[in-house]
Amino acid sequence: MTTDKLSLIRPTPDLATAFHQTILEFRENGELNIESIYDRSERDFSVYQQFCLDAETGKNLPREFVPQTTFWMVRNKQYIIGISHLRHYLTPGLKIEGGHIGYSIRPSERNKGYGTQQLALILKVCRLFDLTKVMITCDFDNIGSQKIIEKNGGIRSGEAISPRTNKLVYHYWITL
Ligand SMILES: CC(C)(COP(=O)(O)OP(=O)(O)OC[C@H]1O[C@@H](n2cnc3c(N)ncnc32)[C@H](O)[C@@H]1OP(=O)(O)O)[C@@H](O)C(=O)NCCC(=O)NCCS
C-alpha cells in the first residue's frame, strides 16, 4: 500500500493533458471501453467535461445511462491514477451488470493497492449521497476486482449472464 496523498476529484481542465495521457495509456493497453465517452467527445476536453457535468443531473444521457458522477483518483493532486463512476440508482439492466460503481486503474499503476484504495474512497462518497448499500458487479474471472470488492466489505449475493458479453458476472453488495 502506498502512503501517497490520494483524493477523488471531478474532471477538471487543469488536468486535461494529464487526462489525455491517462486515456492513451488505457488505449495502448488495448482497453478501448474505459471512459470511451472521451473518444465519443472526439477527445475534446470541454465536450467531455460537459458530458460529465450533464450526466450528474441526468441531462443528455446516452440511452440506458442513469445519472452518474465521474471521479478521477489523483495522487498529490496532479497525477491521475484511476477513473470511476458512481451511478445514482439501479435499473433492471444495471442489476444484471454494472451496479452502482464502475472503476479502473491506469495500467502502469496496477497491483500497487490503488484499486482497493480507490473503492474505499468512492464508498465514502456514497455515504454522502445517502446510499445505505451499493451493488458492484464483476466478471467471474476478474480476480483483481473481486479482491478489491471483498477487501472493502463486499458480500457475493448472486450472479447472472451478461447480455453484453455472455460471460458470468458476479454480484456483490456492500453495506455502508
Ligand atoms: C481490476 C483493477 C481495478 C485492479 O486494480 P489494482 O490497482 O491492480 O488493484 P489492487 O492493487 O488494489 O489489487 C487488489 C488485489 O487484487 C490482486 N490483483 C490485481 N490484479 C490482479 C490480476 N490481474 N489477477 C489476479 N489478482 C490481481 C492484487 O494482487 C491484490 O491482491 P491482494 O489483496 O491479495 O494483495 C485493474 O486491473 C483495472 O483497472 N482493470 C480494468 C478495469 C476493470 O476490470 N475494472 C473493474 C470492473 S468490475
PDB file of C-alpha atoms and ligand atoms in Angstrom:
ATOM      1  CA  MET A   1       0.000   0.000   0.000  1.00  0.00           C
ATOM      2  CA  THR A   2       1.285   3.394  -0.912  1.00  0.00           C
ATOM      3  CA  THR A   3       1.136   6.308   1.508  1.00  0.00           C
ATOM      4  CA  ASP A   4       0.886   8.945  -1.219  1.00  0.00           C
ATOM      5  CA  LYS A   5      -1.858  11.508  -0.805  1.00  0.00           C
ATOM      6  CA  LEU A   6      -4.801  10.212  -2.806  1.00  0.00           C
ATOM      7  CA  SER A   7      -8.024  12.043  -3.465  1.00  0.00           C
ATOM      8  CA  LEU A   8     -11.067  11.889  -5.684  1.00  0.00           C
ATOM      9  CA  ILE A   9     -11.764  14.885  -7.875  1.00  0.00           C
ATOM     10  CA  ARG A  10     -14.269  15.663 -10.605  1.00  0.00           C
ATOM     11  CA  PRO A  11     -12.866  16.091 -14.141  1.00  0.00           C
ATOM     12  CA  THR A  12     -11.102  19.433 -14.344  1.00  0.00           C
ATOM     13  CA  PRO A  13      -9.490  21.268 -17.283  1.00  0.00           C
ATOM     14  CA  ASP A  14      -6.440  21.858 -15.060  1.00  0.00           C
ATOM     15  CA  LEU A  15      -5.550  18.206 -15.667  1.00  0.00           C
ATOM     16  CA  ALA A  16      -6.765  17.938 -19.280  1.00  0.00           C
ATOM     17  CA  THR A  17      -3.315  16.986 -20.600  1.00  0.00           C
ATOM     18  CA  ALA A  18      -2.745  14.509 -17.799  1.00  0.00           C
ATOM     19  CA  PHE A  19      -6.168  13.003 -18.503  1.00  0.00           C
ATOM     20  CA  HIS A  20      -5.358  12.681 -22.207  1.00  0.00           C
ATOM     21  CA  GLN A  21      -2.131  10.834 -21.329  1.00  0.00           C
ATOM     22  CA  THR A  22      -4.072   8.557 -19.000  1.00  0.00           C
ATOM     23  CA  ILE A  23      -6.553   7.647 -21.712  1.00  0.00           C
ATOM     24  CA  LEU A  24      -3.734   6.981 -24.179  1.00  0.00           C
ATOM     25  CA  GLU A  25      -2.243   4.559 -21.663  1.00  0.00           C
ATOM     26  CA  PHE A  26      -5.510   2.598 -21.481  1.00  0.00           C
ATOM     27  CA  ARG A  27      -5.857   2.568 -25.275  1.00  0.00           C
ATOM     28  CA  GLU A  28      -2.245   1.452 -25.801  1.00  0.00           C
ATOM     29  CA  ASN A  29      -3.053  -1.412 -23.438  1.00  0.00           C
ATOM     30  CA  GLY A  30      -5.975  -2.381 -25.678  1.00  0.00           C
ATOM     31  CA  GLU A  31      -8.628  -1.063 -23.265  1.00  0.00           C
ATOM     32  CA  LEU A  32     -10.992   0.759 -25.566  1.00  0.00           C
ATOM     33  CA  ASN A  33     -14.080   0.793 -23.347  1.00  0.00           C
ATOM     34  CA  ILE A  34     -12.661   2.675 -20.394  1.00  0.00           C
ATOM     35  CA  GLU A  35     -14.035   6.231 -20.402  1.00  0.00           C
ATOM     36  CA  SER A  36     -14.969   5.737 -24.073  1.00  0.00           C
ATOM     37  CA  ILE A  37     -17.132   8.837 -23.773  1.00  0.00           C
ATOM     38  CA  TYR A  38     -13.878  10.807 -24.167  1.00  0.00           C
ATOM     39  CA  ASP A  39     -13.370   9.232 -27.597  1.00  0.00           C
ATOM     40  CA  ARG A  40     -17.026   9.879 -28.397  1.00  0.00           C
ATOM     41  CA  SER A  41     -16.308  13.519 -27.499  1.00  0.00           C
ATOM     42  CA  GLU A  42     -13.572  13.375 -30.152  1.00  0.00           C
ATOM     43  CA  ARG A  43     -11.070  13.832 -27.320  1.00  0.00           C
ATOM     44  CA  ASP A  44     -12.196  17.421 -26.900  1.00  0.00           C
ATOM     45  CA  PHE A  45     -11.850  18.004 -23.174  1.00  0.00           C
ATOM     46  CA  SER A  46     -14.560  20.648 -22.906  1.00  0.00           C
ATOM     47  CA  VAL A  47     -17.092  18.355 -24.603  1.00  0.00           C
ATOM     48  CA  TYR A  48     -16.083  15.508 -22.286  1.00  0.00           C
ATOM     49  CA  GLN A  49     -16.337  17.688 -19.202  1.00  0.00           C
ATOM     50  CA  GLN A  50     -19.750  18.971 -20.239  1.00  0.00           C
ATOM     51  CA  PHE A  51     -20.908  15.378 -20.683  1.00  0.00           C
ATOM     52  CA  CYS A  52     -19.725  14.574 -17.150  1.00  0.00           C
ATOM     53  CA  LEU A  53     -21.458  17.636 -15.694  1.00  0.00           C
ATOM     54  CA  ASP A  54     -24.710  16.942 -17.566  1.00  0.00           C
ATOM     55  CA  ALA A  55     -24.654  13.300 -16.515  1.00  0.00           C
ATOM     56  CA  GLU A  56     -24.691  14.327 -12.863  1.00  0.00           C
ATOM     57  CA  THR A  57     -28.127  15.848 -13.323  1.00  0.00           C
ATOM     58  CA  GLY A  58     -29.347  13.368 -15.921  1.00  0.00           C
ATOM     59  CA  LYS A  59     -29.117  15.782 -18.865  1.00  0.00           C
ATOM     60  CA  ASN A  60     -28.425  14.492 -22.416  1.00  0.00           C
ATOM     61  CA  LEU A  61     -27.790  10.976 -21.196  1.00  0.00           C
ATOM     62  CA  PRO A  62     -26.975   8.274 -23.738  1.00  0.00           C
ATOM     63  CA  ARG A  63     -29.570   5.510 -23.920  1.00  0.00           C
ATOM     64  CA  GLU A  64     -29.506   3.146 -20.930  1.00  0.00           C
ATOM     65  CA  PHE A  65     -27.424   5.554 -18.807  1.00  0.00           C
ATOM     66  CA  VAL A  66     -28.676   6.742 -15.441  1.00  0.00           C
ATOM     67  CA  PRO A  67     -27.392   9.926 -13.784  1.00  0.00           C
ATOM     68  CA  GLN A  68     -23.819   9.373 -12.677  1.00  0.00           C
ATOM     69  CA  THR A  69     -20.901  11.208 -11.143  1.00  0.00           C
ATOM     70  CA  THR A  70     -17.412  10.759 -12.570  1.00  0.00           C
ATOM     71  CA  PHE A  71     -14.370  10.849 -10.323  1.00  0.00           C
ATOM     72  CA  TRP A  72     -10.684  10.723 -11.029  1.00  0.00           C
ATOM     73  CA  MET A  73      -8.433   9.421  -8.295  1.00  0.00           C
ATOM     74  CA  VAL A  74      -5.340  11.624  -8.239  1.00  0.00           C
ATOM     75  CA  ARG A  75      -2.015  11.342  -6.462  1.00  0.00           C
ATOM     76  CA  ASN A  76      -0.718  14.564  -4.919  1.00  0.00           C
ATOM     77  CA  LYS A  77      -3.496  16.485  -6.722  1.00  0.00           C
ATOM     78  CA  GLN A  78      -1.911  16.106 -10.150  1.00  0.00           C
ATOM     79  CA  TYR A  79      -1.248  12.575 -11.328  1.00  0.00           C
ATOM     80  CA  ILE A  80      -4.325  10.639 -12.416  1.00  0.00           C
ATOM     81  CA  ILE A  81      -4.280   7.062 -11.149  1.00  0.00           C
ATOM     82  CA  GLY A  82      -7.832   5.882 -11.720  1.00  0.00           C
ATOM     83  CA  ILE A  83     -11.267   6.724 -13.075  1.00  0.00           C
ATOM     84  CA  SER A  84     -14.569   5.774 -11.506  1.00  0.00           C
ATOM     85  CA  HIS A  85     -18.275   6.351 -11.838  1.00  0.00           C
ATOM     86  CA  LEU A  86     -20.993   6.377  -9.244  1.00  0.00           C
ATOM     87  CA  ARG A  87     -24.371   5.595 -10.774  1.00  0.00           C
ATOM     88  CA  HIS A  88     -27.034   7.279  -8.707  1.00  0.00           C
ATOM     89  CA  TYR A  89     -29.546   4.432  -8.836  1.00  0.00           C
ATOM     90  CA  LEU A  90     -30.000   0.971 -10.285  1.00  0.00           C
ATOM     91  CA  THR A  91     -32.104  -0.102 -13.255  1.00  0.00           C
ATOM     92  CA  PRO A  92     -33.058  -3.697 -14.124  1.00  0.00           C
ATOM     93  CA  GLY A  93     -30.127  -3.706 -16.586  1.00  0.00           C
ATOM     94  CA  LEU A  94     -27.620  -2.413 -14.017  1.00  0.00           C
ATOM     95  CA  LYS A  95     -28.841  -5.060 -11.557  1.00  0.00           C
ATOM     96  CA  ILE A  96     -27.646  -7.659 -14.072  1.00  0.00           C
ATOM     97  CA  GLU A  97     -24.380  -5.936 -14.975  1.00  0.00           C
ATOM     98  CA  GLY A  98     -22.910  -2.614 -13.940  1.00  0.00           C
ATOM     99  CA  GLY A  99     -24.230  -1.982 -10.441  1.00  0.00           C
ATOM    100  CA  HIS A 100     -23.729   1.369  -8.733  1.00  0.00           C
ATOM    101  CA  ILE A 101     -19.967   1.685  -9.196  1.00  0.00           C
ATOM    102  CA  GLY A 102     -17.514   1.198 -12.047  1.00  0.00           C
ATOM    103  CA  TYR A 103     -13.760   1.741 -11.681  1.00  0.00           C
ATOM    104  CA  SER A 104     -10.416   1.306 -13.330  1.00  0.00           C
ATOM    105  CA  ILE A 105      -6.767   1.937 -12.561  1.00  0.00           C
ATOM    106  CA  ARG A 106      -4.343   3.039 -15.284  1.00  0.00           C
ATOM    107  CA  PRO A 107      -2.263   0.040 -16.441  1.00  0.00           C
ATOM    108  CA  SER A 108       1.108   1.310 -15.173  1.00  0.00           C
ATOM    109  CA  GLU A 109      -0.250   1.737 -11.623  1.00  0.00           C
ATOM    110  CA  ARG A 110      -1.910  -1.655 -11.157  1.00  0.00           C
ATOM    111  CA  ASN A 111      -1.073  -4.158  -8.448  1.00  0.00           C
ATOM    112  CA  LYS A 112       0.033  -1.452  -6.035  1.00  0.00           C
ATOM    113  CA  GLY A 113      -3.116  -1.375  -3.900  1.00  0.00           C
ATOM    114  CA  TYR A 114      -4.618   1.629  -5.666  1.00  0.00           C
ATOM    115  CA  GLY A 115      -7.741  -0.202  -6.853  1.00  0.00           C
ATOM    116  CA  THR A 116      -8.551  -1.134  -3.251  1.00  0.00           C
ATOM    117  CA  GLN A 117      -7.940   2.422  -2.061  1.00  0.00           C
ATOM    118  CA  GLN A 118      -9.984   3.932  -4.870  1.00  0.00           C
ATOM    119  CA  LEU A 119     -13.051   1.868  -3.985  1.00  0.00           C
ATOM    120  CA  ALA A 120     -12.645   2.819  -0.313  1.00  0.00           C
ATOM    121  CA  LEU A 121     -12.698   6.499  -1.299  1.00  0.00           C
ATOM    122  CA  ILE A 122     -15.761   6.031  -3.518  1.00  0.00           C
ATOM    123  CA  LEU A 123     -17.617   4.303  -0.696  1.00  0.00           C
ATOM    124  CA  LYS A 124     -17.058   7.393   1.454  1.00  0.00           C
ATOM    125  CA  VAL A 125     -18.683   9.467  -1.297  1.00  0.00           C
ATOM    126  CA  CYS A 126     -21.597   7.019  -1.471  1.00  0.00           C
ATOM    127  CA  ARG A 127     -22.340   7.777   2.160  1.00  0.00           C
ATOM    128  CA  LEU A 128     -22.555  11.474   1.268  1.00  0.00           C
ATOM    129  CA  PHE A 129     -25.100  10.514  -1.410  1.00  0.00           C
ATOM    130  CA  ASP A 130     -27.197   8.942   1.361  1.00  0.00           C
ATOM    131  CA  LEU A 131     -26.855   5.475  -0.091  1.00  0.00           C
ATOM    132  CA  THR A 132     -27.026   2.770   2.550  1.00  0.00           C
ATOM    133  CA  LYS A 133     -25.820  -0.110   0.404  1.00  0.00           C
ATOM    134  CA  VAL A 134     -24.312  -0.387  -3.047  1.00  0.00           C
ATOM    135  CA  MET A 135     -24.149  -3.079  -5.661  1.00  0.00           C
ATOM    136  CA  ILE A 136     -20.998  -3.834  -7.643  1.00  0.00           C
ATOM    137  CA  THR A 137     -20.755  -6.399 -10.412  1.00  0.00           C
ATOM    138  CA  CYS A 138     -17.658  -8.043 -11.732  1.00  0.00           C
ATOM    139  CA  ASP A 139     -16.750 -10.684 -14.314  1.00  0.00           C
ATOM    140  CA  PHE A 140     -16.244 -14.128 -12.772  1.00  0.00           C
ATOM    141  CA  ASP A 141     -12.633 -14.145 -13.976  1.00  0.00           C
ATOM    142  CA  ASN A 142     -11.683 -10.639 -12.803  1.00  0.00           C
ATOM    143  CA  ILE A 143      -9.816 -11.794  -9.720  1.00  0.00           C
ATOM    144  CA  GLY A 144      -8.275  -8.371  -9.017  1.00  0.00           C
ATOM    145  CA  SER A 145     -11.675  -6.699  -8.920  1.00  0.00           C
ATOM    146  CA  GLN A 146     -13.175  -9.465  -6.764  1.00  0.00           C
ATOM    147  CA  LYS A 147     -10.401  -8.963  -4.212  1.00  0.00           C
ATOM    148  CA  ILE A 148     -10.931  -5.192  -4.246  1.00  0.00           C
ATOM    149  CA  ILE A 149     -14.645  -5.612  -3.554  1.00  0.00           C
ATOM    150  CA  GLU A 150     -14.156  -8.215  -0.825  1.00  0.00           C
ATOM    151  CA  LYS A 151     -11.448  -6.143   0.913  1.00  0.00           C
ATOM    152  CA  ASN A 152     -13.968  -3.304   1.014  1.00  0.00           C
ATOM    153  CA  GLY A 153     -16.636  -5.438   2.677  1.00  0.00           C
ATOM    154  CA  GLY A 154     -18.414  -6.806  -0.390  1.00  0.00           C
ATOM    155  CA  ILE A 155     -20.556  -9.892   0.032  1.00  0.00           C
ATOM    156  CA  ARG A 156     -21.268 -12.024  -3.012  1.00  0.00           C
ATOM    157  CA  SER A 157     -25.009 -12.342  -3.364  1.00  0.00           C
ATOM    158  CA  GLY A 158     -25.704 -13.771  -6.788  1.00  0.00           C
ATOM    159  CA  GLU A 159     -24.689 -13.953 -10.406  1.00  0.00           C
ATOM    160  CA  ALA A 160     -26.043 -13.527 -13.925  1.00  0.00           C
ATOM    161  CA  ILE A 161     -25.028 -13.972 -17.519  1.00  0.00           C
ATOM    162  CA  SER A 162     -24.042 -10.692 -19.128  1.00  0.00           C
ATOM    163  CA  PRO A 163     -26.278  -9.945 -22.117  1.00  0.00           C
ATOM    164  CA  ARG A 164     -23.328  -7.897 -23.437  1.00  0.00           C
ATOM    165  CA  THR A 165     -20.516 -10.463 -23.277  1.00  0.00           C
ATOM    166  CA  ASN A 166     -22.364 -13.694 -22.480  1.00  0.00           C
ATOM    167  CA  LYS A 167     -19.933 -14.130 -19.572  1.00  0.00           C
ATOM    168  CA  LEU A 168     -20.781 -14.985 -15.990  1.00  0.00           C
ATOM    169  CA  VAL A 169     -20.980 -11.882 -13.822  1.00  0.00           C
ATOM    170  CA  TYR A 170     -20.801 -11.970 -10.025  1.00  0.00           C
ATOM    171  CA  HIS A 171     -23.000  -9.685  -7.933  1.00  0.00           C
ATOM    172  CA  TYR A 172     -21.782  -8.107  -4.694  1.00  0.00           C
ATOM    173  CA  TRP A 173     -23.388  -5.801  -2.149  1.00  0.00           C
ATOM    174  CA  ILE A 174     -21.575  -3.553   0.296  1.00  0.00           C
ATOM    175  CA  THR A 175     -23.453  -2.212   3.307  1.00  0.00           C
ATOM    176  CA  LEU A 176     -22.310   1.313   4.078  1.00  0.00           C
TER     177      LEU A 176
HETATM  178  C1  LIG B   1      -9.274  -4.525 -11.663  1.00  0.00           C
HETATM  179  C2  LIG B   1      -8.350  -3.354 -11.364  1.00  0.00           C
HETATM  180  C3  LIG B   1      -9.204  -2.141 -10.975  1.00  0.00           C
HETATM  181  C4  LIG B   1      -7.409  -3.740 -10.223  1.00  0.00           C
HETATM  182  O1  LIG B   1      -6.705  -2.586  -9.793  1.00  0.00           O
HETATM  183  P1  LIG B   1      -5.358  -2.718  -8.939  1.00  0.00           P
HETATM  184  O2  LIG B   1      -4.937  -1.353  -8.567  1.00  0.00           O
HETATM  185  O3  LIG B   1      -4.385  -3.561  -9.650  1.00  0.00           O
HETATM  186  O4  LIG B   1      -5.883  -3.474  -7.646  1.00  0.00           O
HETATM  187  P2  LIG B   1      -5.071  -3.697  -6.267  1.00  0.00           P
HETATM  188  O5  LIG B   1      -3.631  -3.380  -6.493  1.00  0.00           O
HETATM  189  O6  LIG B   1      -5.802  -2.956  -5.204  1.00  0.00           O
HETATM  190  O7  LIG B   1      -5.194  -5.267  -6.052  1.00  0.00           O
HETATM  191  C5  LIG B   1      -6.159  -5.890  -5.253  1.00  0.00           C
HETATM  192  C6  LIG B   1      -5.831  -7.355  -5.172  1.00  0.00           C
HETATM  193  O8  LIG B   1      -6.079  -7.970  -6.431  1.00  0.00           O
HETATM  194  C7  LIG B   1      -4.904  -8.613  -6.905  1.00  0.00           C
HETATM  195  N1  LIG B   1      -4.864  -8.459  -8.343  1.00  0.00           N
HETATM  196  C8  LIG B   1      -4.814  -7.290  -9.028  1.00  0.00           C
HETATM  197  N2  LIG B   1      -4.832  -7.553 -10.346  1.00  0.00           N
HETATM  198  C9  LIG B   1      -4.907  -8.897 -10.471  1.00  0.00           C
HETATM  199  C10 LIG B   1      -4.955  -9.776 -11.577  1.00  0.00           C
HETATM  200  N3  LIG B   1      -4.933  -9.315 -12.844  1.00  0.00           N
HETATM  201  N4  LIG B   1      -5.047 -11.111 -11.334  1.00  0.00           N
HETATM  202  C11 LIG B   1      -5.078 -11.587 -10.067  1.00  0.00           C
HETATM  203  N5  LIG B   1      -5.030 -10.801  -8.969  1.00  0.00           N
HETATM  204  C12 LIG B   1      -4.943  -9.472  -9.181  1.00  0.00           C
HETATM  205  C13 LIG B   1      -3.761  -7.899  -6.220  1.00  0.00           C
HETATM  206  O9  LIG B   1      -2.616  -8.717  -6.158  1.00  0.00           O
HETATM  207  C14 LIG B   1      -4.354  -7.673  -4.851  1.00  0.00           C
HETATM  208  O10 LIG B   1      -4.332  -8.888  -4.149  1.00  0.00           O
HETATM  209  P3  LIG B   1      -4.021  -8.952  -2.580  1.00  0.00           P
HETATM  210  O11 LIG B   1      -5.141  -8.191  -1.947  1.00  0.00           O
HETATM  211  O12 LIG B   1      -4.067 -10.393  -2.276  1.00  0.00           O
HETATM  212  O13 LIG B   1      -2.725  -8.285  -2.392  1.00  0.00           O
HETATM  213  C15 LIG B   1      -7.471  -3.002 -12.608  1.00  0.00           C
HETATM  214  O14 LIG B   1      -6.823  -4.176 -13.037  1.00  0.00           O
HETATM  215  C16 LIG B   1      -8.255  -2.424 -13.772  1.00  0.00           C
HETATM  216  O15 LIG B   1      -8.443  -1.212 -13.866  1.00  0.00           O
HETATM  217  N6  LIG B   1      -8.733  -3.300 -14.677  1.00  0.00           N
HETATM  218  C17 LIG B   1      -9.508  -2.862 -15.841  1.00  0.00           C
HETATM  219  C18 LIG B   1     -10.885  -2.350 -15.446  1.00  0.00           C
HETATM  220  C19 LIG B   1     -11.633  -3.316 -14.561  1.00  0.00           C
HETATM  221  O16 LIG B   1     -11.547  -4.532 -14.677  1.00  0.00           O
HETATM  222  N7  LIG B   1     -12.426  -2.734 -13.647  1.00  0.00           N
HETATM  223  C20 LIG B   1     -13.247  -3.475 -12.707  1.00  0.00           C
HETATM  224  C21 LIG B   1     -14.561  -3.802 -13.318  1.00  0.00           C
HETATM  225  S1  LIG B   1     -15.562  -4.752 -12.187  1.00  0.00           S
END
